XYZ file of C-alpha atoms in Angstrom:
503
model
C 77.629 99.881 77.299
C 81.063 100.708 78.590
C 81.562 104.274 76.775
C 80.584 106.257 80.002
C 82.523 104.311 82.504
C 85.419 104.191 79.988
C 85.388 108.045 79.151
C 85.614 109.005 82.912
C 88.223 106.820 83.669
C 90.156 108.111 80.166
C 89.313 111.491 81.816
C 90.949 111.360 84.885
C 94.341 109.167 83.524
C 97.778 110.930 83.451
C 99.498 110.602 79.946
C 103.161 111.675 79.389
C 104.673 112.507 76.018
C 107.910 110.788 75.579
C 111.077 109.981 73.748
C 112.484 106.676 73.489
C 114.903 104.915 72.240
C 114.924 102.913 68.327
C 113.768 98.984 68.474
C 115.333 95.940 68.874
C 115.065 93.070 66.222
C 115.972 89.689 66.761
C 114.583 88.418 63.273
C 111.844 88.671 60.967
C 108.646 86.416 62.523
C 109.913 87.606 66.452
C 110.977 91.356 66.824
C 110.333 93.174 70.091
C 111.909 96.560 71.678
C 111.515 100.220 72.646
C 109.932 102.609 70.355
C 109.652 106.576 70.486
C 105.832 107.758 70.708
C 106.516 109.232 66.828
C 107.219 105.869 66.114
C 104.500 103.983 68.046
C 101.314 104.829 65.643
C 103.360 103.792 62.601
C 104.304 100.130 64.192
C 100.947 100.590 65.426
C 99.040 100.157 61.735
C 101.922 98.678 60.060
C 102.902 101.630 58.456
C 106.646 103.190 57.041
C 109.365 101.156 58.452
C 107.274 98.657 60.027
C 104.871 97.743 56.910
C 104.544 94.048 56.020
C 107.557 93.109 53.901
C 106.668 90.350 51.182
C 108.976 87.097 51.670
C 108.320 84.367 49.188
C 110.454 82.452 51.157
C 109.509 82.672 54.481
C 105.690 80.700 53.863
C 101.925 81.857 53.587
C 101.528 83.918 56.726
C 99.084 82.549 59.468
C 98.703 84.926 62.117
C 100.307 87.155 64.108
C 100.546 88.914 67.557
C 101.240 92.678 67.784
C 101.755 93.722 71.970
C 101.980 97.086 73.110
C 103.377 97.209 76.805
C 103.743 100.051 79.076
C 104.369 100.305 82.387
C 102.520 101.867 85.426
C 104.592 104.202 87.811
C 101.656 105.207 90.209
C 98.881 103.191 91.439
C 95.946 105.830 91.499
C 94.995 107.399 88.852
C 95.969 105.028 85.632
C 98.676 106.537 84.088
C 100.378 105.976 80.648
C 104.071 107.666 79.294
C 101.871 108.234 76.065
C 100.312 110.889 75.173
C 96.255 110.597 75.462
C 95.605 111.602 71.760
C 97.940 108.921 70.517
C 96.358 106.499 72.797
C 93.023 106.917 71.301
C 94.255 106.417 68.267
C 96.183 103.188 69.778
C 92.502 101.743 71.517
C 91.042 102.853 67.902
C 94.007 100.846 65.688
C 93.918 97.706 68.069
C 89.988 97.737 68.163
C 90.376 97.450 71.983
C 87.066 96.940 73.525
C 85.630 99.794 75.210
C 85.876 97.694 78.744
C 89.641 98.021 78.352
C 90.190 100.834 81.305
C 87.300 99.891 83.440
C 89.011 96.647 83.771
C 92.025 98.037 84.320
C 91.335 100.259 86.742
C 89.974 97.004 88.779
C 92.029 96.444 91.795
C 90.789 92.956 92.957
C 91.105 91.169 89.835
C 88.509 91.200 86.247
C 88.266 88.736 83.540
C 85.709 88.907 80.290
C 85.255 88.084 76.549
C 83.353 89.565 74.326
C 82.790 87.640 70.956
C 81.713 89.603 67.355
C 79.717 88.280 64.620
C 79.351 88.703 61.370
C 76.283 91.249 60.089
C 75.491 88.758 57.356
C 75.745 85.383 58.997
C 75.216 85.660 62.980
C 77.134 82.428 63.294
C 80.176 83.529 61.633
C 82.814 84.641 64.242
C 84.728 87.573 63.235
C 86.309 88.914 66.586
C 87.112 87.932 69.748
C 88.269 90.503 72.875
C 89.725 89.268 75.765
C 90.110 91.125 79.272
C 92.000 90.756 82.420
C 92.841 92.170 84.923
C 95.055 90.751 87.898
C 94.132 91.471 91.558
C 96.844 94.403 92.793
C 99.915 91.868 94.604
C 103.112 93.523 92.954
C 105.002 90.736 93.833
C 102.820 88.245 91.933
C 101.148 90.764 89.625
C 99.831 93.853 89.437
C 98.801 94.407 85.500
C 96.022 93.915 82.314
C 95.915 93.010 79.220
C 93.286 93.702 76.562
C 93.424 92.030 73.397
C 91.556 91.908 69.889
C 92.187 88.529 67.237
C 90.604 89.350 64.566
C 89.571 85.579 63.206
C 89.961 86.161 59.026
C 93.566 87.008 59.640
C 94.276 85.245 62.802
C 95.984 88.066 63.832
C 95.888 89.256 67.569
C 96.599 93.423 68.467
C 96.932 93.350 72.320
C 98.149 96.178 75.119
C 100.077 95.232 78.431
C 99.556 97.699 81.156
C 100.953 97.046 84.867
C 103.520 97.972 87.679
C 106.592 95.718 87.224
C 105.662 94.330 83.526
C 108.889 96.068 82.528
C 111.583 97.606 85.474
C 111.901 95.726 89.026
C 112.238 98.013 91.502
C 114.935 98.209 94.002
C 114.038 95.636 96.917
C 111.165 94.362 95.439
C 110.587 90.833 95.819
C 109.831 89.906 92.189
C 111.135 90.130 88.712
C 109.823 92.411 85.342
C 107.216 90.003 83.634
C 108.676 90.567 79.554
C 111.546 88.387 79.949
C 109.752 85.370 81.055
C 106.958 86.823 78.495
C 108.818 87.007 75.641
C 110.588 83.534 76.795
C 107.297 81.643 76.662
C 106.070 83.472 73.521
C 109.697 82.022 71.561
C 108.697 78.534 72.990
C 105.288 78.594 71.435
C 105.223 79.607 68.046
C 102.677 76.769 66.567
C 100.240 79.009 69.282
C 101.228 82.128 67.524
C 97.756 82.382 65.808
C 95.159 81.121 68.749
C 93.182 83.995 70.449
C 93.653 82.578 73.496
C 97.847 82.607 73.572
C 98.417 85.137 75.637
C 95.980 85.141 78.584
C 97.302 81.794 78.920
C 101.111 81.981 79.142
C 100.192 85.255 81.471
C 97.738 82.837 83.600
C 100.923 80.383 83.686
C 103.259 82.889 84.855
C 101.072 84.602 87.139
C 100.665 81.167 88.805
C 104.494 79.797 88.567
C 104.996 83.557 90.808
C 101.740 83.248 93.011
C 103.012 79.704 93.885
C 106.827 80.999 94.594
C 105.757 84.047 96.655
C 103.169 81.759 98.718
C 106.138 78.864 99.212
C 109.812 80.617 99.255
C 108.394 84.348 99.523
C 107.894 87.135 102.174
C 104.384 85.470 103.422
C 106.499 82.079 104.301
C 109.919 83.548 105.522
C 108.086 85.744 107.724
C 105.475 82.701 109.249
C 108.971 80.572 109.850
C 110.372 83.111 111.667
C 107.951 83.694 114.120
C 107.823 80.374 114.529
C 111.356 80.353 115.142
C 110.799 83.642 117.201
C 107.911 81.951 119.865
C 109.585 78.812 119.394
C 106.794 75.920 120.016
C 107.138 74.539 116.034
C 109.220 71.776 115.848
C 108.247 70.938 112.001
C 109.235 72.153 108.948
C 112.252 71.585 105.925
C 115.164 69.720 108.313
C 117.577 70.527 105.940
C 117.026 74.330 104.528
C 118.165 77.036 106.091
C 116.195 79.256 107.554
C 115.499 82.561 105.069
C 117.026 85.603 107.195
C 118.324 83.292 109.764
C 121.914 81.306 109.909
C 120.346 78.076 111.790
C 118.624 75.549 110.362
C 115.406 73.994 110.724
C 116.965 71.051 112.951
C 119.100 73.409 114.860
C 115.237 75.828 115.554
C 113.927 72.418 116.643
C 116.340 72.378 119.518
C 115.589 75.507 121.404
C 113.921 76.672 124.331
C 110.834 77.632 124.122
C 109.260 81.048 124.021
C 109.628 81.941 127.917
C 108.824 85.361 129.192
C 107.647 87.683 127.068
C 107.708 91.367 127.712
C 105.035 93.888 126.935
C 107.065 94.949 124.113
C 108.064 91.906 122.435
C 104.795 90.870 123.043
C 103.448 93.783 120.970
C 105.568 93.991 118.753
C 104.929 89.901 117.669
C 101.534 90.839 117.716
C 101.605 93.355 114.695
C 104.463 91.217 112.827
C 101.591 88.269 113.628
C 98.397 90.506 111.913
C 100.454 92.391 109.257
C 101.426 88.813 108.314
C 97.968 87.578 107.970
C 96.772 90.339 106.143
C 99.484 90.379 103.619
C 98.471 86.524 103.598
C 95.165 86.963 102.939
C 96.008 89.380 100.247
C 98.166 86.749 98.496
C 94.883 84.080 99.053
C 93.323 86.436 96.296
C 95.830 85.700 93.705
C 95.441 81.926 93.385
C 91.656 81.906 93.766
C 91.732 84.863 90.801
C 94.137 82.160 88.671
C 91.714 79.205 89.032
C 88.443 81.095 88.316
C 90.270 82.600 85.732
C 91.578 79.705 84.560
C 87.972 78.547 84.021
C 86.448 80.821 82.425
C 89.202 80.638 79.758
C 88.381 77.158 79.638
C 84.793 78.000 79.160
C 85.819 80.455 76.202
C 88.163 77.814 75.069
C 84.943 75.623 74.324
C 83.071 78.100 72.417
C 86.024 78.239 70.121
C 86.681 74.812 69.107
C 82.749 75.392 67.781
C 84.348 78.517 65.553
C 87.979 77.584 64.766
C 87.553 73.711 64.398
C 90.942 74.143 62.206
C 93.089 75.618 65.289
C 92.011 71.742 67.074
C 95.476 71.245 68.190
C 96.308 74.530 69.274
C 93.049 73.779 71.092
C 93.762 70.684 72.601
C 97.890 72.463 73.790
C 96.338 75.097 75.487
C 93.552 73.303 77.098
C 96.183 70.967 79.088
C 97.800 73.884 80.120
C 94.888 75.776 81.474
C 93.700 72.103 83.229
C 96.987 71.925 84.993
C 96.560 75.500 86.168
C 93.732 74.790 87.731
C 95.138 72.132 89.638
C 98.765 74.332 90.435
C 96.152 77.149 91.607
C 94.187 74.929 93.745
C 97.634 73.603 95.616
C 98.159 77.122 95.894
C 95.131 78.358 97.550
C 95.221 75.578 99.919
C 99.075 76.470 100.523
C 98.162 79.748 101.480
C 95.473 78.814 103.535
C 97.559 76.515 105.763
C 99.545 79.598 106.415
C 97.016 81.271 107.459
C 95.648 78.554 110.156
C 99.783 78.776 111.147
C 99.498 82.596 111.855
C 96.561 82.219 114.009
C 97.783 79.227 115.786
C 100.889 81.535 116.318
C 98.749 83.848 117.667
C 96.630 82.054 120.294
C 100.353 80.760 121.429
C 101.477 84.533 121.964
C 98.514 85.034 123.703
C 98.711 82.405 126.065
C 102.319 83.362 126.888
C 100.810 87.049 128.091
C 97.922 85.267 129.887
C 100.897 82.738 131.605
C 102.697 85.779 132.611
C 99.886 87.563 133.708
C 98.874 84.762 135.621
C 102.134 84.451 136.908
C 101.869 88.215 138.049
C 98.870 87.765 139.749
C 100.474 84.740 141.703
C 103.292 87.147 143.023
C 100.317 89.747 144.290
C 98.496 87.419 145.801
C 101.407 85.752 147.648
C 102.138 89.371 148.769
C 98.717 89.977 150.160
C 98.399 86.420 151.614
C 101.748 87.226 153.867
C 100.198 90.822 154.642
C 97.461 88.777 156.203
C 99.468 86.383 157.751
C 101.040 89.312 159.390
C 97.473 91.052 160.000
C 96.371 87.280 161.744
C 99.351 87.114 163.868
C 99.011 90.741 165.092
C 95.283 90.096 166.071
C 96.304 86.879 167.475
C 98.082 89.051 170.136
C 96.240 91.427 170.952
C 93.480 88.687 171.671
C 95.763 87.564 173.961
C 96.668 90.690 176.031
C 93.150 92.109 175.726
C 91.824 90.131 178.506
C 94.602 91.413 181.169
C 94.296 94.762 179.911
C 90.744 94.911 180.056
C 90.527 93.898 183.705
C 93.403 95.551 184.394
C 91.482 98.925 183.260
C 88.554 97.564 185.071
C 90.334 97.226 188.382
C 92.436 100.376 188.223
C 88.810 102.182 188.770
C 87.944 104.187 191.748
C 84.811 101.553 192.553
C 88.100 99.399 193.730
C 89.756 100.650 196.594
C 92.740 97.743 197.290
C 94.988 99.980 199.830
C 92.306 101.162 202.473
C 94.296 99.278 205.219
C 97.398 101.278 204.190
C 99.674 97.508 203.304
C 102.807 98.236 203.078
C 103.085 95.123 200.349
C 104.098 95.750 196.783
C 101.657 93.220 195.676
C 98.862 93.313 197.094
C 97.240 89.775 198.772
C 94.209 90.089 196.420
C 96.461 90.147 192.786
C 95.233 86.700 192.501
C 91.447 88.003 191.751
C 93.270 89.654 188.390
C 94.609 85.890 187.666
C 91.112 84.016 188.443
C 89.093 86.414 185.979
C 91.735 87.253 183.324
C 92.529 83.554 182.511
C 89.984 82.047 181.958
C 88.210 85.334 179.795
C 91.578 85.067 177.631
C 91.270 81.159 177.246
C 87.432 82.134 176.141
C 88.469 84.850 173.636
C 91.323 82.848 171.922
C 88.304 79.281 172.029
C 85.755 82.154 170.468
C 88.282 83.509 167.650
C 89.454 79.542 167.080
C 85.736 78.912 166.591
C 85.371 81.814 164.128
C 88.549 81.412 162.549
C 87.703 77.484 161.211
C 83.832 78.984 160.360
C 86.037 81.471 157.921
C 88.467 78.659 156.105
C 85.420 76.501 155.703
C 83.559 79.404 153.826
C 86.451 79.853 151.808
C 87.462 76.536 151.148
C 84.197 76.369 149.679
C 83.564 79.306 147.795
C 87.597 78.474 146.339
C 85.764 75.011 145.385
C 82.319 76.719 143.716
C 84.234 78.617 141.651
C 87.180 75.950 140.081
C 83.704 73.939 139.436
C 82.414 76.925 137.373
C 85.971 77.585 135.992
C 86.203 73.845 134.243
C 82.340 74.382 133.123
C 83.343 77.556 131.625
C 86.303 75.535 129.534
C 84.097 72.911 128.635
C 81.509 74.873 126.968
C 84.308 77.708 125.578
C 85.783 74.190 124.098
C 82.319 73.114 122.684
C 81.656 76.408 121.329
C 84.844 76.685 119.113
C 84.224 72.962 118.219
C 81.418 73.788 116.751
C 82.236 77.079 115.053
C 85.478 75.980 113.432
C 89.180 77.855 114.254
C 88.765 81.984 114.701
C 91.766 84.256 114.643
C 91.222 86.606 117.698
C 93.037 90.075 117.446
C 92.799 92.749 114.868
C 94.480 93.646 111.627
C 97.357 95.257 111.548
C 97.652 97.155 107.821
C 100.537 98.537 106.727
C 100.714 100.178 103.265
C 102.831 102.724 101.155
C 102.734 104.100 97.882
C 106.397 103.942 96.477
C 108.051 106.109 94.113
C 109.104 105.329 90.708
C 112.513 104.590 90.703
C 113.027 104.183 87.122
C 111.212 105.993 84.022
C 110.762 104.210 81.259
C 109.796 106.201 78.045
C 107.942 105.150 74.958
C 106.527 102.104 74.615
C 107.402 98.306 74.423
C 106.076 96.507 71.793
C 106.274 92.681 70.038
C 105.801 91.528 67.083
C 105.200 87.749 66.110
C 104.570 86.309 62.505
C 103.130 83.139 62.426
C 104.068 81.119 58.652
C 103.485 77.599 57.097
């Protein structure tokens, strides 16, 4: 069913031939280090130097684990330091199941099981493959592991593929997964022989880093410090310091707030805002992949205790752990969810800032064009005044009036009070008409000004009923900001561990 999705992705892989350097061994039940790709098939099927040695001594043996890791150095296509012939032979030897690459070629997370029976009885279980794949967070985890137990000799052949499983790269916030690997695998050795072993202590430590990341990580140094930034939060730890910042939480609790914001700042809060929500909502994917994940291991946990009813206790271990994951990955998601509501509330703040100063903006034109018409008013005021006398005096100046037929010698003449009888009493009647007009105007306006602050707190009331109803939305786009970085370190050959479970 897989074959054709699996041989295109095998296809287009890069595989690298390489040296290596000669193993590690701590003692005979736990050995784990570097081997050379000659070396590789032969630890592979247990062959030369790394055949079974008989040890009266040492007990009947139970089980074992045999994991192959390698690590990933590019994100697209999959690529191995192995060459692709030997890793045939390596999917061939481990009896990896043929869903192996197309799950780990899965970038937002795959988990499966397929169980084997036997040909003669259809109830007797002879092999169990296990697949997962994590979603793609390199700080948390970015890597899959296929494994085979086969059930008559309780021993389980797995491969370890990911970015990080092995070398942390330079400014990376996380660590390699083997040392905390190999750490839980030495803590566990009654578990040596369950199926189920490893995709649970890698469930566990994927959770222990999703939980770190979401609570002392990049997602929550960056949310304090915009809070600290816009400054309108006055909760959080009282007594930590701030990551990135020498004040405290007490001492952020104490400043001014936000204030004037220019166009700059204001954008460049905005992407730090939306880049932090999406790498948020990125990290969101890693707990909810844990819990369902968790879950269905629980749910293939079940099926066992039907087929291994002797492995009861190993059982019973690993279901507590798998409960409690459930319940760390639940905290989580809701963690990072509350992080999310932060960033938005964040948001609406920096938006209001850029609406106060806009507002504030618009306050300074207006004031400017109110005392351009003040000036306007007081210009028209006068020339109502004057443009009574000059009318008349225009009027009188015509050649219809003749006012020096008797040849006075007078500078003024004995009729100037005719200019005083008619141009008083028109001025007094302009300057009553434009009063008139004038208090007609303020009305109108004083009323429109009124209609509208009516349809201004209508407008609020049903924007406020609206987003009652619909819930919290983040406004504002996504800001996305990836790169595809360069190995820094190469690691050649492969990593393996061995485990040898005894009475």
């Amino acid at each position: 069913m897989f074959a054709a999705s699996r041989a295109a992705i095998l296809n287009s892989c890069r595989f690298r031939r390489s040296g290596g350097d000669t193993k590690e061994v701590d003692d005979d039940n736990f050995r784990h280090g570097k081997l050379r790709d000659d070396d590789i098939l032969a630890w592979v099927n247990q062959q030369g130097p790394f055949a079974p040695k008989p040890n009266a001594e040492a007990g009947k043996l139970l089980g074992q684990i045999r994991l192959l890791i390698y690590e990933r150095t590019s994100y697209s296509p999959l690529d191995f330091a192995v060459s692709k012939d030997l890793f045939v032979d390596i999917e061939r030897s481990f009896k990896l199941h043929p869903a192996t690459l197309p799950g780990f070629d899965s970038d937002a997370g795959t988990f499966s099981r397929y169980l084997t029976f036997s040909d003669k009885d259809r109830t007797q279980l002879e092999r169990i493959s296990f697949i997962l794949k994590a979603p793609q967070k390199r700080e948390i985890g970015n890597y899959g592991l296929s494994l085979t137990h086969e059930v008559a000799t309780g021993t389980t052949t797995a491969l370890l593929y990911g970015k990080g499983v092995l070398i942390r790269p330079e400014a990376d916030d996380f660590w390699p997964h083997i040392p905390s690997l190999l750490e839980l695998l030495q803590q566990s050795t009654q578990l040596w022989s369950h199926p189920l072993l490893l995709p649970c202590l890698l469930l566990g430590d994927h959770m222990r880093r999703a939980k770190w990341f979401a609570e002392r990580g990049t997602v929550m140094t960056e949310t304090v410090q915009i809070e600290q930034e816009l400054g309108v939060v006055k909760v959080g730890r009282k007594a930590d310091i701030i990551p990135g910042t020498l004040s405290t939480y007490q001492e952020q609790s104490a400043q001014p707030y936000g204030g004037d914001f220019s166009r700059s700042r204001a954008l460049s809060l905005t992407v730090r805002i939306n880049t932090n929500s999406t790498r948020i909502l990125f990290t969101a994917r890693s707990p909810e992949w844990n819990k369902a994940c968790s879950k269905f291991t629980l749910q293939v946990l079940d099926e066992l205790k039907l087929c291994l009813p002797e492995q009861q206790d190993s059982h019973v271990a690993l279901e507590e752990l798998l409960k409690f994951n459930v319940v760390i990955a639940e905290a989580a998601a809701h963690h990072v969810a509350g992080l999310q509501e932060r960033m938005a509330l964040q948001l609406n703040v920096l938006y209001n800032f850029v609406a106060q100063k806009d507002n504030r903006l618009s306050a300074k034109l207006a004031a400017s064009a109110g005392r351009d018409s003040v000036s306007m008013k007081i210009l028209a005021f006068i020339s109502a005044i004057f443009l009574p006398g000059s009318f008349i005096s225009g009027m009188f100046s015509i050649s219809m009036f003749d006012w020096q037929h008797n040849a006075d010698p007078a500078v003024i003449s004995s009729r100037f009070w005719i200019y005083w009888v008619i141009t008083i009493p028109l001025t007094a009647l302009t300057l009553v008409g434009w009063g008139v007009w004038w208090g007609i105007e303020i009305k109108r306006f004083e009323k429109g000004f009124s209609d509208a602050l009516e349809e201004r707190e209508e407008e609020k009331v049903e924007l406020k009923h609206s987003q009652d109803s619909m819930g919290t939305k983040l406004d504002g786009g996504f800001v996305v900001h990836t790169s595809s970085p360069s190995p820094r370190t190469e690691l050649d050959g492969g990593y393996v561990v061995s485990t040898n479970s005894r009475s």
